[in-house]
Structure formats: structure tokens, C-alpha cells
Coordinates of C-alpha atoms in Angstrom, one line a residue:
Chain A
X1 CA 146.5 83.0 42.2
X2 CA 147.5 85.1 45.4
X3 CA 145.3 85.4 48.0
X4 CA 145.5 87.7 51.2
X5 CA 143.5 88.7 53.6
X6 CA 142.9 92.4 54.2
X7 CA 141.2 94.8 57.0
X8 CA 138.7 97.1 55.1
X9 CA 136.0 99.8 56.1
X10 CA 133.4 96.9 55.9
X11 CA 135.5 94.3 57.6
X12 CA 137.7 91.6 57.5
X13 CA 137.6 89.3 54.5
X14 CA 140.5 86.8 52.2
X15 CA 140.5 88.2 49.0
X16 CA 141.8 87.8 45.8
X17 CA 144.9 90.2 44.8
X18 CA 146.0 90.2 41.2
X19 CA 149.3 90.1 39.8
X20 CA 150.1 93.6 39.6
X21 CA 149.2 94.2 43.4
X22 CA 146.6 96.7 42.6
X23 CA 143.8 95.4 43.9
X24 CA 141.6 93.1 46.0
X25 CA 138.8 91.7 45.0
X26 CA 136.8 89.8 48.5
X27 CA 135.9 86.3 48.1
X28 CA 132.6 84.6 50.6
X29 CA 135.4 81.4 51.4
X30 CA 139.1 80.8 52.3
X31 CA 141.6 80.1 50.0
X32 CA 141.5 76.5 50.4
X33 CA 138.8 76.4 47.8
X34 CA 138.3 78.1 44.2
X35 CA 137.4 81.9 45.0
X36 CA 133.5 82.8 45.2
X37 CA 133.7 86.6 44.3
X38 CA 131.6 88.7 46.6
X39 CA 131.4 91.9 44.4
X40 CA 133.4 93.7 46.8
X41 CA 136.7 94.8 45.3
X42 CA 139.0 97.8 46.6
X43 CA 142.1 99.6 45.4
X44 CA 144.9 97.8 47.2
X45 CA 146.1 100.7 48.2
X46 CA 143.2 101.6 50.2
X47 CA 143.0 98.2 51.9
X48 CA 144.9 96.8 55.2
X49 CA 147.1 93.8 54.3
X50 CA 146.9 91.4 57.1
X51 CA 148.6 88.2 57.5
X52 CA 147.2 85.8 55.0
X53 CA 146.2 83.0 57.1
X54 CA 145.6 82.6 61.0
X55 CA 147.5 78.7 61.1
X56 CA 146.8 76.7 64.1
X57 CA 150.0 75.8 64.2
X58 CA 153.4 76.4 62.7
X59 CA 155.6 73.9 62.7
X60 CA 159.4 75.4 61.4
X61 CA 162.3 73.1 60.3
X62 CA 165.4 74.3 62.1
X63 CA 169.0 74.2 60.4
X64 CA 168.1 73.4 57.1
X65 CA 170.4 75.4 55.5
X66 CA 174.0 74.3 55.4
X67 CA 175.3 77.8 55.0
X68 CA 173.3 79.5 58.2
X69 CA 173.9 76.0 60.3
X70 CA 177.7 76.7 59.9
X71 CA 177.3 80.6 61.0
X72 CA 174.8 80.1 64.0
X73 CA 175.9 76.6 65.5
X74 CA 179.2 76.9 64.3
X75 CA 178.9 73.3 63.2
X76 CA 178.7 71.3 59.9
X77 CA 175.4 70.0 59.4
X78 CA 176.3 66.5 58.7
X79 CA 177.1 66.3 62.7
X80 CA 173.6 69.0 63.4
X81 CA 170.6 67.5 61.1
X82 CA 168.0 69.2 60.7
X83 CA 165.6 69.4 63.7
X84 CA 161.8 70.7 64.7
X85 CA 160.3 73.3 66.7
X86 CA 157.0 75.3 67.0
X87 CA 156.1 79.1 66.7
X88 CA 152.8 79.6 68.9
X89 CA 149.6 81.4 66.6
X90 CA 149.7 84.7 68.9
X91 CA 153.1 85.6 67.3
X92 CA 151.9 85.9 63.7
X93 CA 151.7 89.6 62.5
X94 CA 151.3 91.1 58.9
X95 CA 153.2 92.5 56.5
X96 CA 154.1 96.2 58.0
X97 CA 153.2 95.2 61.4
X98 CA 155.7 96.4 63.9
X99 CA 158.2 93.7 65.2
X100 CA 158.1 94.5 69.0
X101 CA 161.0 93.8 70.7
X102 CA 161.3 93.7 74.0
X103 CA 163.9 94.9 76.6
X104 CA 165.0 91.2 77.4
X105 CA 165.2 89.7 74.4
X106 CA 168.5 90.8 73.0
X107 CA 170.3 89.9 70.0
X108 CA 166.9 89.5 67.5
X109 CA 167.8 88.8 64.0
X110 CA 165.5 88.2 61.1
X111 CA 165.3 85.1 59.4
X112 CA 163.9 85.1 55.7
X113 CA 162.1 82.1 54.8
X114 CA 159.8 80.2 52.2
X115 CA 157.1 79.3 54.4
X116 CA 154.0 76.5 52.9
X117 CA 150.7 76.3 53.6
X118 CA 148.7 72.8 54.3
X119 CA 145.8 73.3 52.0
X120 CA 143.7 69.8 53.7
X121 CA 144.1 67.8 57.0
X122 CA 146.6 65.4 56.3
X123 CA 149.2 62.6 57.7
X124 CA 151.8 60.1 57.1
X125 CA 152.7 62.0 53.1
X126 CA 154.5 61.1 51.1
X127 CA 157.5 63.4 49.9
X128 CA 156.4 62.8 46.2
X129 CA 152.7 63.9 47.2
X130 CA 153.8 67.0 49.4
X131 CA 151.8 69.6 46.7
X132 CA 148.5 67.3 46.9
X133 CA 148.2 69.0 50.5
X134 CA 149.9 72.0 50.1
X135 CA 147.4 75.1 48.8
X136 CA 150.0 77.9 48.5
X137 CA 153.4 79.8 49.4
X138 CA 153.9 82.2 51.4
X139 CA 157.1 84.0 52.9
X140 CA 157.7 83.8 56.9
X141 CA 160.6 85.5 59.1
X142 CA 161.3 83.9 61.9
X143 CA 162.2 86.5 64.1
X144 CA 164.6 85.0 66.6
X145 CA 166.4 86.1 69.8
X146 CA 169.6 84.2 69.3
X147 CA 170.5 85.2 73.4
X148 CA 167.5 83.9 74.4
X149 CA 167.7 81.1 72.2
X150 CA 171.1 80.0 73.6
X151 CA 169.6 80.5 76.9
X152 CA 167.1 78.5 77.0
X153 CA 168.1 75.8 74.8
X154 CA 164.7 75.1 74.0
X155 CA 163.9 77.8 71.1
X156 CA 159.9 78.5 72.1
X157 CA 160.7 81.8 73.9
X158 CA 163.4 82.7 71.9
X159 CA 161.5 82.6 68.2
X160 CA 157.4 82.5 69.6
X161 CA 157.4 86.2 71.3
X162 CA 154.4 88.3 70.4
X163 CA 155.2 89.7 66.7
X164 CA 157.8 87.3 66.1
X165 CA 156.0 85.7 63.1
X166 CA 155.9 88.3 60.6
X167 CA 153.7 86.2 57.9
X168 CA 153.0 87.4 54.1
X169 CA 152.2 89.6 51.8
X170 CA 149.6 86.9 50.3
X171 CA 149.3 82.7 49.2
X172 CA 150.7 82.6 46.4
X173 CA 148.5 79.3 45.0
X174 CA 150.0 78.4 41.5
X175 CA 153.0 76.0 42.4
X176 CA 153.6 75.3 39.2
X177 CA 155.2 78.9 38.7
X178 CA 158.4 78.1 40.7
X179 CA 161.2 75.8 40.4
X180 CA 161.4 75.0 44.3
X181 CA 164.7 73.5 44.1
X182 CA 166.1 76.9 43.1
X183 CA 164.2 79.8 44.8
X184 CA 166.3 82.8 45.3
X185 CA 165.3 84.0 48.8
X186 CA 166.9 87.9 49.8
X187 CA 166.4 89.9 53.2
X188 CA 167.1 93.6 52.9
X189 CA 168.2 95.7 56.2
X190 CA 167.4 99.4 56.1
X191 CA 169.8 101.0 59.7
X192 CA 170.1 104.6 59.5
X193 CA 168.2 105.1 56.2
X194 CA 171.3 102.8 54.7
X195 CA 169.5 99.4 53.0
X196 CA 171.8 96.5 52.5
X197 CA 171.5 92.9 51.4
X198 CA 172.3 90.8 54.4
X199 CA 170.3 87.4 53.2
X200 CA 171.2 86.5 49.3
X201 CA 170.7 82.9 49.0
X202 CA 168.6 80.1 47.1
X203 CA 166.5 77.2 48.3
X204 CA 168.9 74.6 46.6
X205 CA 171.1 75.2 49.8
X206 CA 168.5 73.5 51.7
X207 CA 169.0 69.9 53.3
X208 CA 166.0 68.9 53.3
X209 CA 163.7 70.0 50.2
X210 CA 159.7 70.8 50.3
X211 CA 158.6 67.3 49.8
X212 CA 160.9 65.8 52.5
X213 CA 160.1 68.3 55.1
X214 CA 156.4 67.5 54.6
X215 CA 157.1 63.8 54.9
X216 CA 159.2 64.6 57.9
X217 CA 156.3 66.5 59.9
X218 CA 153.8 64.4 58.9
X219 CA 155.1 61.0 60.1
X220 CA 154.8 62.6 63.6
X221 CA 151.8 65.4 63.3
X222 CA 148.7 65.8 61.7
X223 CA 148.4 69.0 59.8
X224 CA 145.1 71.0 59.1
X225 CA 144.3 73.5 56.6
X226 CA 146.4 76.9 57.5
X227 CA 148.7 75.5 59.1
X228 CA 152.1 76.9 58.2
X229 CA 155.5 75.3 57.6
X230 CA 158.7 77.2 57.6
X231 CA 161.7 75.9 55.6
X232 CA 164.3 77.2 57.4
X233 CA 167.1 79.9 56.9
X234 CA 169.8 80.4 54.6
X235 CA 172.7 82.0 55.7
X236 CA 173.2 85.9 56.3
X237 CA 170.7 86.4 59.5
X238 CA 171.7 90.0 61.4
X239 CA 170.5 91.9 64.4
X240 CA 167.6 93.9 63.8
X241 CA 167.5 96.8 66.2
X242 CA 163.9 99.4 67.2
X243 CA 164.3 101.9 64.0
X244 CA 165.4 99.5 61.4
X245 CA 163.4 97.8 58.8
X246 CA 163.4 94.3 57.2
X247 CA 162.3 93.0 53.8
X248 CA 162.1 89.7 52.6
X249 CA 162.0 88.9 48.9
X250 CA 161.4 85.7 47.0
X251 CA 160.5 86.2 43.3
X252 CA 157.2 84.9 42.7
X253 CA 155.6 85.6 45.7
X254 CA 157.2 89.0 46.7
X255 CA 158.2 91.5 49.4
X256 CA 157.6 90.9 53.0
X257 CA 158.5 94.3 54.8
X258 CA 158.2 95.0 58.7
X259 CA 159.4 98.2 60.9
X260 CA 161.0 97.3 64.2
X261 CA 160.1 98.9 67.3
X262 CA 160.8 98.7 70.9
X263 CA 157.7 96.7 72.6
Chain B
X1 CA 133.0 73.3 89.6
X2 CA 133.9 70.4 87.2
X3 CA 133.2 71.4 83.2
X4 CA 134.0 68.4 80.7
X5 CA 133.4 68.0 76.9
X6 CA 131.6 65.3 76.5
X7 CA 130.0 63.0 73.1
X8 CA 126.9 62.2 73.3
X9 CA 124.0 60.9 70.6
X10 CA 123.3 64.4 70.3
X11 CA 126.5 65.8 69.4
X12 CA 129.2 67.3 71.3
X13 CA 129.1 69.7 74.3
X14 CA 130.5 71.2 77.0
X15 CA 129.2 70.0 80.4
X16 CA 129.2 70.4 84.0
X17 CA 130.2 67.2 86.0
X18 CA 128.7 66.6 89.7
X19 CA 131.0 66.5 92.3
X20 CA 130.4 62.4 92.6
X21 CA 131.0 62.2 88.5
X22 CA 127.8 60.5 88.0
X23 CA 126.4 62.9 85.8
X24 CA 127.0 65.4 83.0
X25 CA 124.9 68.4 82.8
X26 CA 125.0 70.0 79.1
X27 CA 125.8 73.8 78.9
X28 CA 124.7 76.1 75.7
X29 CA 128.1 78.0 76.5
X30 CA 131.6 77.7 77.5
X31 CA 133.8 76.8 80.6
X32 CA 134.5 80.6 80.2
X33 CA 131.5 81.8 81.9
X34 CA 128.8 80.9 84.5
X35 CA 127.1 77.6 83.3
X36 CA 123.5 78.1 81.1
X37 CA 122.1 74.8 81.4
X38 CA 120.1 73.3 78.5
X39 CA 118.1 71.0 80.4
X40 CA 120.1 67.8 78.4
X41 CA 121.7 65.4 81.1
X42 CA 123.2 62.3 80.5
X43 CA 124.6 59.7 83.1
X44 CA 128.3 59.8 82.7
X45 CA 128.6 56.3 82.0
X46 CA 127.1 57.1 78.5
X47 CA 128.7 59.7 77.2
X48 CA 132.1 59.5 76.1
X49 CA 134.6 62.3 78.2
X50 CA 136.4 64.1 75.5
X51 CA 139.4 66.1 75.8
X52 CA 138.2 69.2 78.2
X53 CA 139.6 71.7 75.9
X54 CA 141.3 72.5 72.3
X55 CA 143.9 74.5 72.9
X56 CA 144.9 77.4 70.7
X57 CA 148.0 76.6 72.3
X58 CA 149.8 74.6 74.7
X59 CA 152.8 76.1 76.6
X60 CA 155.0 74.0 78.8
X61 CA 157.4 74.6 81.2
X62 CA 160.3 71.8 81.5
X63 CA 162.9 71.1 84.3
X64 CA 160.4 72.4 86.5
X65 CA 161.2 70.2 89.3
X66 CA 164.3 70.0 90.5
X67 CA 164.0 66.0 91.2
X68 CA 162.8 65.4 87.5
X69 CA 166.0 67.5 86.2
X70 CA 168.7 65.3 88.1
X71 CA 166.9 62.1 86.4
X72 CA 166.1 63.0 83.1
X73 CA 169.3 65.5 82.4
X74 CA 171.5 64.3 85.0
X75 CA 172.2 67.8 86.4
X76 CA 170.9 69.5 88.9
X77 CA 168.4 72.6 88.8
X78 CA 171.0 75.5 89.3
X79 CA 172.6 74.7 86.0
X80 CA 169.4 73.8 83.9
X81 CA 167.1 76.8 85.0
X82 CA 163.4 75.9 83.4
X83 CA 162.6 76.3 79.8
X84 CA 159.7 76.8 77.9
X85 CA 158.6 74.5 75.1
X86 CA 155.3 74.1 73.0
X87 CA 153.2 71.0 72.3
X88 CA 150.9 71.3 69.2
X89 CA 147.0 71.1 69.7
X90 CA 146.8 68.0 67.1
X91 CA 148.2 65.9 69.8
X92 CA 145.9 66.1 72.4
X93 CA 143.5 63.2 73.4
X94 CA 140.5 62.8 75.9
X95 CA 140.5 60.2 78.7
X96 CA 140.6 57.3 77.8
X97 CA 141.5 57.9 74.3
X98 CA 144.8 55.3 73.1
X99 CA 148.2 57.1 73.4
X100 CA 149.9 55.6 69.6
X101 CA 153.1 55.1 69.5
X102 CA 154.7 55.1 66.1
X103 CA 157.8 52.8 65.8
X104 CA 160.5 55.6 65.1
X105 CA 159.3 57.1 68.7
X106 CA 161.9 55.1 71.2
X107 CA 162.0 54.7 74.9
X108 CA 158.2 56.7 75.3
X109 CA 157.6 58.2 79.0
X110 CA 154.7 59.5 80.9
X111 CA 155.1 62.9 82.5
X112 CA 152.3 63.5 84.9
X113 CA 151.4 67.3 85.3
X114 CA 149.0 69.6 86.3
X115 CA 147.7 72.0 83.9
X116 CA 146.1 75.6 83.6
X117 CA 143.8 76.3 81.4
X118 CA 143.4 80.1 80.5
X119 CA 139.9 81.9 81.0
X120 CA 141.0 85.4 79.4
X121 CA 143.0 87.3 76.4
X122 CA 146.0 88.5 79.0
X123 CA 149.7 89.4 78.4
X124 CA 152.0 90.9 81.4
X125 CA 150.5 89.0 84.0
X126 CA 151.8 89.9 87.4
X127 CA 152.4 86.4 89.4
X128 CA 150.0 87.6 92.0
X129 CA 147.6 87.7 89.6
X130 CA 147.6 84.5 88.2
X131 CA 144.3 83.2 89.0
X132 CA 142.6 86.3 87.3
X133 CA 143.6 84.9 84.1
X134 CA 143.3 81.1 84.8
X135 CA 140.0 79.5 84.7
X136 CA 140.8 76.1 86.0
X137 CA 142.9 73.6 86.6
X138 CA 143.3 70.1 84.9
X139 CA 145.8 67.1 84.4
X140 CA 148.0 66.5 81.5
X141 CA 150.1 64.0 80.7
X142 CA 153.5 65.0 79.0
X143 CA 154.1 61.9 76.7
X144 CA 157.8 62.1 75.5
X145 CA 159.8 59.9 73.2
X146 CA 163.5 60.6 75.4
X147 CA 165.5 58.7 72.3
X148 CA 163.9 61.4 69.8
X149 CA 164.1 64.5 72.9
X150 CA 167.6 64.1 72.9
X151 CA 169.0 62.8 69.3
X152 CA 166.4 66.3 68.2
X153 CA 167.9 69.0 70.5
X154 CA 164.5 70.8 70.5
X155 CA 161.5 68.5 72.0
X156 CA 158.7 69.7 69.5
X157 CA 159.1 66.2 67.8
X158 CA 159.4 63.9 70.8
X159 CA 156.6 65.6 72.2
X160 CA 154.2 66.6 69.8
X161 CA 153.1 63.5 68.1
X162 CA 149.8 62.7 67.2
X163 CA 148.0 61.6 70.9
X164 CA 150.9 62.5 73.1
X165 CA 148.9 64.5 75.4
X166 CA 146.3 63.0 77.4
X167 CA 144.5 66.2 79.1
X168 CA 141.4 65.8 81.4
X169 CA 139.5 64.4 82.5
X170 CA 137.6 67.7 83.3
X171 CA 138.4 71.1 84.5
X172 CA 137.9 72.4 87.8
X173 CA 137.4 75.4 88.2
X174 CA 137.1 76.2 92.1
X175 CA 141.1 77.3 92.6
X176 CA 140.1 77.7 96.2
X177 CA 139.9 74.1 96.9
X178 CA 143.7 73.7 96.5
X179 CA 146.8 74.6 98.3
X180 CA 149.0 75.0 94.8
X181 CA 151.8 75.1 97.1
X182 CA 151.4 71.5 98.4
X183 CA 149.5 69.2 96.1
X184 CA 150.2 65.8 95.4
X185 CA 150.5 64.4 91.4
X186 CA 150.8 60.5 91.4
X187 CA 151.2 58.7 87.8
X188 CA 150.4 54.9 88.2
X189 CA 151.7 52.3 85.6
X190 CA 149.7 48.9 84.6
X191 CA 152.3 47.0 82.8
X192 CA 151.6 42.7 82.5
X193 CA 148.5 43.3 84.4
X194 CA 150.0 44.4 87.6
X195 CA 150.1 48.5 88.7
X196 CA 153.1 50.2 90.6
X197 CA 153.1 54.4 91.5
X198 CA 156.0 55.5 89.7
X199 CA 155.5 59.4 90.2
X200 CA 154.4 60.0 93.5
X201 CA 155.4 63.8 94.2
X202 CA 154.2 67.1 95.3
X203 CA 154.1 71.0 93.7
X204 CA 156.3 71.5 96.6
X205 CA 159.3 70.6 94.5
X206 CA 158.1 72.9 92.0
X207 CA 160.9 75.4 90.8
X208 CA 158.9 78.0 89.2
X209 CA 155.4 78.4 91.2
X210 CA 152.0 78.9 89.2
X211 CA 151.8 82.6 89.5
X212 CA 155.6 82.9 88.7
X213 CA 154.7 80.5 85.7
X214 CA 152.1 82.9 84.4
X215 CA 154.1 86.4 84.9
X216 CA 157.1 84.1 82.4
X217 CA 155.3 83.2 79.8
X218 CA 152.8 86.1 79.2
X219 CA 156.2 88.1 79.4
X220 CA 156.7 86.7 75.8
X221 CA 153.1 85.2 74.2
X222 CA 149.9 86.4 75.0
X223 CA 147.7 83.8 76.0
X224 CA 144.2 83.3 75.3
X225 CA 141.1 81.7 76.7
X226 CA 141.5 77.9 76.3
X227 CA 145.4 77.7 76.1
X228 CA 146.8 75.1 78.2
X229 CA 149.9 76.1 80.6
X230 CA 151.5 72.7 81.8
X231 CA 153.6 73.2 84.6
X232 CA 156.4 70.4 84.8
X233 CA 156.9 66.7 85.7
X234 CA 158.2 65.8 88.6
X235 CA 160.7 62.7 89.1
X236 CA 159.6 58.8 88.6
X237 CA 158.7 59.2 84.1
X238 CA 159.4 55.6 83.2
X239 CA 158.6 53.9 79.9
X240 CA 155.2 52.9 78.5
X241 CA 155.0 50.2 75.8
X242 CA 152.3 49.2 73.7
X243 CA 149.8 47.1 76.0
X244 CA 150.2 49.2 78.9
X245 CA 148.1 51.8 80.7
X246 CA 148.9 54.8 82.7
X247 CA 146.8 56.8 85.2
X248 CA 147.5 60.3 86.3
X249 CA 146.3 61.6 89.6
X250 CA 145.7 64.9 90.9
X251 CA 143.6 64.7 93.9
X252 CA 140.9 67.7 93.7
X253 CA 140.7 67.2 90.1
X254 CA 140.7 63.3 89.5
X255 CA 142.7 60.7 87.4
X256 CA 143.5 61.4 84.0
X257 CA 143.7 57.2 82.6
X258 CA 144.4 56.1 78.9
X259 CA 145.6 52.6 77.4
X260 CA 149.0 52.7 75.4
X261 CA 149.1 51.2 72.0
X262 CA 151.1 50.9 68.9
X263 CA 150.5 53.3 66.0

């Protein structure tokens, strides 16, 4: 089941959004719980999409992707493991949101991603229970000034600016529909009305799979419901410059697509 | 003015604290506005002082002392210009409250700090206007594992576990009181029953002042009422094992203390 949120004449409310994308139907609760149908239900097309949850934190797994550890860090990833870092909450945007960049924070570059979210406060899982706390998929890009990121050292600034956490298009609930271990994940760059596939990869480049990365975070945080975990990168992340556009496509969940401006 | 959170019989509340910390006056509101008393009071040694705030987000400035950057990093402050970093909200604790230390987290140090703690939406702050966006001050303690800091790269890990920051024990919100420029942060150490200072500095040897704090960060995030700002550690973090206890004091605001124990 997918649920989004969405901005309507009468208000902000999660609804539910059925498989053809044609419409939203409002539900009374969140999505951590089956959906209580309010009546309510609009065209999608006459809706707002916003993005689909409002985590209190965002935990991200950094260089979990052979391929796009070897092109960033110019290192093999048996001498760079895979390491943590946090996106703050005020960077989150929705799908066709404008990714602000501003003047000093050169060299931004989308970063397509599967992205989880914790569906009950949990701690100390177990790889082999991650989907007992996990209520849906969603897709994430983690917008990234790789100056700034080399800069600092520290990546906070670099990936946690204002709009830098495009989140979306919905919570994709039924887990059962993908074979996580190979999840094609595609970014498309549109530059001067040209589109190209810059990001064509699958999830069974990834280091560390679902389950680990939840045991991973876990042993050190607690996470609550909303919370959202990115998976990391595979290879193929490109500048992004004010004028372009970026989609991000896993099948199964769908299209997450974002102008860029200048903040 | 002193405004804690505070456990009670009745529930949780905010509170104002008398100048003598002998009692806690309950508010209906927040440390956001002008108190509205409820007529509850409580002597404070029966309530229970919770953590003064939850953060939407905590933002952290590190190598913010040029004495703490030749100890810790072993360079000095021209070469290593501050960074930004982010702590997640699930680790903070109230006075009092046990720091845990799990056994993967080696060679655990305090980090005495002062903190800000946002009053108002803001984004572009000018430095000079720092203190129309902050609504007080309070101290927080930086717990990092150094082994994890440094085998990680990025410092979410080492400092973001569960209880691995102490804030409080109150916020005071009378910036006039202090000269930010000069204000002395001690962090003393009971280890085998007997105490030693082991940070005994001053915000002189502050790199980045408040306001200069303020205009970096809401450069990038906007910050929101509640968020935390902690502004750097300066020289004399040692290691805490399980059994110890460490006290963090800011004169003006008072001594943040908690008991160190094995997860």
C-alpha cells in the first residue's frame, strides 16, 4: 500500500494513493497503522504531494556502494567501510520541490537512494528482524556538495543544507513486493532539455544490505517511528546545476523528480 | 530566568527555577514565551530535572577551540578550521540521568560545552543578531567515543549514541548576565571516589564566537525554536569509565552532573 502525504484545499493530511497514482484517498492516522478512511478523496492530480513523512531524524549510511566508493574516495572499500552520518529534518523537501542551491556550495550532485522507514521505536535489532520495524520504502537523494564535503571533512554542511533531502513520492508499505537484494535504482539528469541516465545500478552492489544497516544503527541509536534511513549510493552521482532536473527511479516505488534552482 | 523540565507526580512540565534552585514553578507554556504560571510548585528536591529541551535538532560546531584541536587532532587551528557536525535528539539525557556506554564504544570522553538553545524559526542570521534568535543558554556535554570518531571518519556514530548528551540542567534565559566573550567552562571528573578539574577553560579560546556561530550554520539549515547549537570543547576531554561521574560547569547557568555506567 503507498501512502503520501499531500497539501489539499482543506489541509494537510497522509493519505492513501493507489497503484495507478490517480488518486488520494485521506486517512484520520499515519501510516504506521492500517488506514482509517476519512471520506475525503481527490484526484491526484489536483492534490500537492508533499514529502511522505516529517522523520526526526535521518540517519544515512555513507559508502555503501563499492562502485560510487571507488569514484568519490577514490578508494576500494575494503580499506573505506562503510561509515554513518546525519541529514538534519529542516532539509527534507517533496517531490517537485526546488533543490536550492546556494552560491557557496559548489559542486552538488544528486545521490539516488532506497531510503527505509522505522515503522516503531526500536533498538539493539537484529538484521534478520529489520522488516518487524520497518513500515515502508521510500526513495531519498541525498543532495551533496562534494566541495563542501571535502572541506569540511565532516559531511553535516555539505549534505544537511536547506532542500537537500528531497524525500518521496509516497511509503511504499508492502515489502514483500521487492527482492531487496536486487533493486534496480536509476537517476535521470535533464541539462539543456537533454535527459540522460547518469545513475543505473542495483541494490546487490551494496555492502551492507537492509537488515545489516538496521542492526548497524541500532546497536548505537534508538530509532522512532518516521525516522528515515538512507542506504547509500551507487555509483554514477553528477553535478546538478540551477535549470536542471533530477529523477530518481526505483521500480516499485517510483519516480522521485526535483527542479534545481539557485537559493 | 532559569526554565527547566521537570517530572513530577503530576506529569511532566516546563518550569521556572528560582535563582537559589530551591524551587520549581510549573508553566502552562513554553520557555519560548513569557512564563504563565499554573499555580503548581514543587520543591526542587522532588521533582526529577529532565533534559531542558527536545531538540528538533542538535548542531555542533567542532575544533572550536584552538587548544582542544592541538590535543585531540594534533594540529593546530589554521589547518583544521571548525566543522559542523550533528548529534541526534535520541541521545540526549537530563541531569543526572546515566551516561551508557556500550562495549563497542572505546576510550569514551566528556566534552564540556555551552549550548544555545533557539527561541525562533530563523535562517540568514547576521552574527550581530544572534541573540534575537537565541532564547537561552545551557550546558551540554559532548560525550564521544575517540576509538569509533576516528576508525568512522564522520563522528555521527561516536557521538550520537543513545545518552551521549547530557544537556541542562536548565536554561537561562537572561543573555545579559554573561560576558560570552569571557566565560569560564570547567568539567570535573570523580574517578575511585576522588575529583580532579580536567577542563578548566574560557570562551576566550573560542575560534568561531556565538554570533559568528549563528550567521554559519543558519547559512545552510534553518533552525527552529528548541534546536540546540553546541559551540565546542575546549582542551582537558579525558576518559570516563563505567563507575565514574562527571560535572560540567558553567558559572551563570550551573553544573550539568550525571553518573557514567555500562550499557
Amino acid at each position: 500500500m503507498r501512502f503520501g502525504r499531500i497539501a489539499t484545499p482543506e489541509g494537510m493530511a497522509f493519505a492513501v494513493i493507489d497503484d495507478e497514482a490517480t488518486t488520494a484517498k485521506a486517512i484520520a492516522g499515519t501510516p504506521f497503522t492500517p488506514p482509517e478512511y476519512t471520506g475525503k478523496e481527490w484526484p491526484l492530480a489536483d492534490v500537492r504531494l508533499l514529502a511522505p513523512m516529517l522523520p526526526s531524524k535521518i540517519v544515512a549510511i555513507g559508502r555503501n556502494y563499492a562502485d560510487h566508493v571507488a569514484e568519490v574516495f577514490k578508494q576500494s572499500a575494503e580499506h573505506l567501510p562503510p561509515t554513518l552520518f546525519l541529514k538534519p529534518p529542516t532539509a527534507v523537501i517533496g517531490p517537485e520541490a526546488a533543490i536550492k542551491i546556494p552560491e557557496f556550495a559548489t559542486k552538488v550532485e544528486f545521490e539516488g537512494e532506497l531510503a527505509m522507514v522505522i515503522g516503531r521505536p526500536c533498538k539493539n535489532v537484529k538484521a534478520a528482524d529489520w522488516k518487524s520495524v520497518v513500515c515502508g520504502v521510500t526513495i531519498v537523494n541525498d543532495v551533496s556538495s562534494r566541495d563542501l564535503q571535502f572541506a569540511d571533512g565532516q559531511w553535516a554542511r555539505a549534505k544537511g543544507i536547506d532542500t537537500f533531502c528531497p524525500l518521496g513520492p509516497w511509503i511504499e508499505t508492502d515489502l514483500e513486493k521487492f527482492d531487496f537484494g536486487h533493486t534496480p535504482i536509476k537517476a535521470h539528469l535533464t541539462h539543456d532539455g537533454k535527459t540522460e541516465t547518469k545513475q543505473d545500478s542495483n541494490s546487490d552492489q551494496m555492502i551492507m544490505d537492509l537488515g545489516e544497516i538496521i542492526e548497524f544503527i541500532t546497536a548505537s541509536f534508538t530509532l522512532l517511528p518516521g525516522d528515515v534511513i538512507c542506504t547509500g549510493s551507487p555509483a554514477g552521482t553528477a553535478e546538478m546545476v540551477p535549470g536542471d532536473r533530477i529523477e530518481v527511479e526505483i521500480p516499485g516505488i517510483g519516480t522521485l523528480a526535483n527542479p534545481v534552482e539557485r537559493a
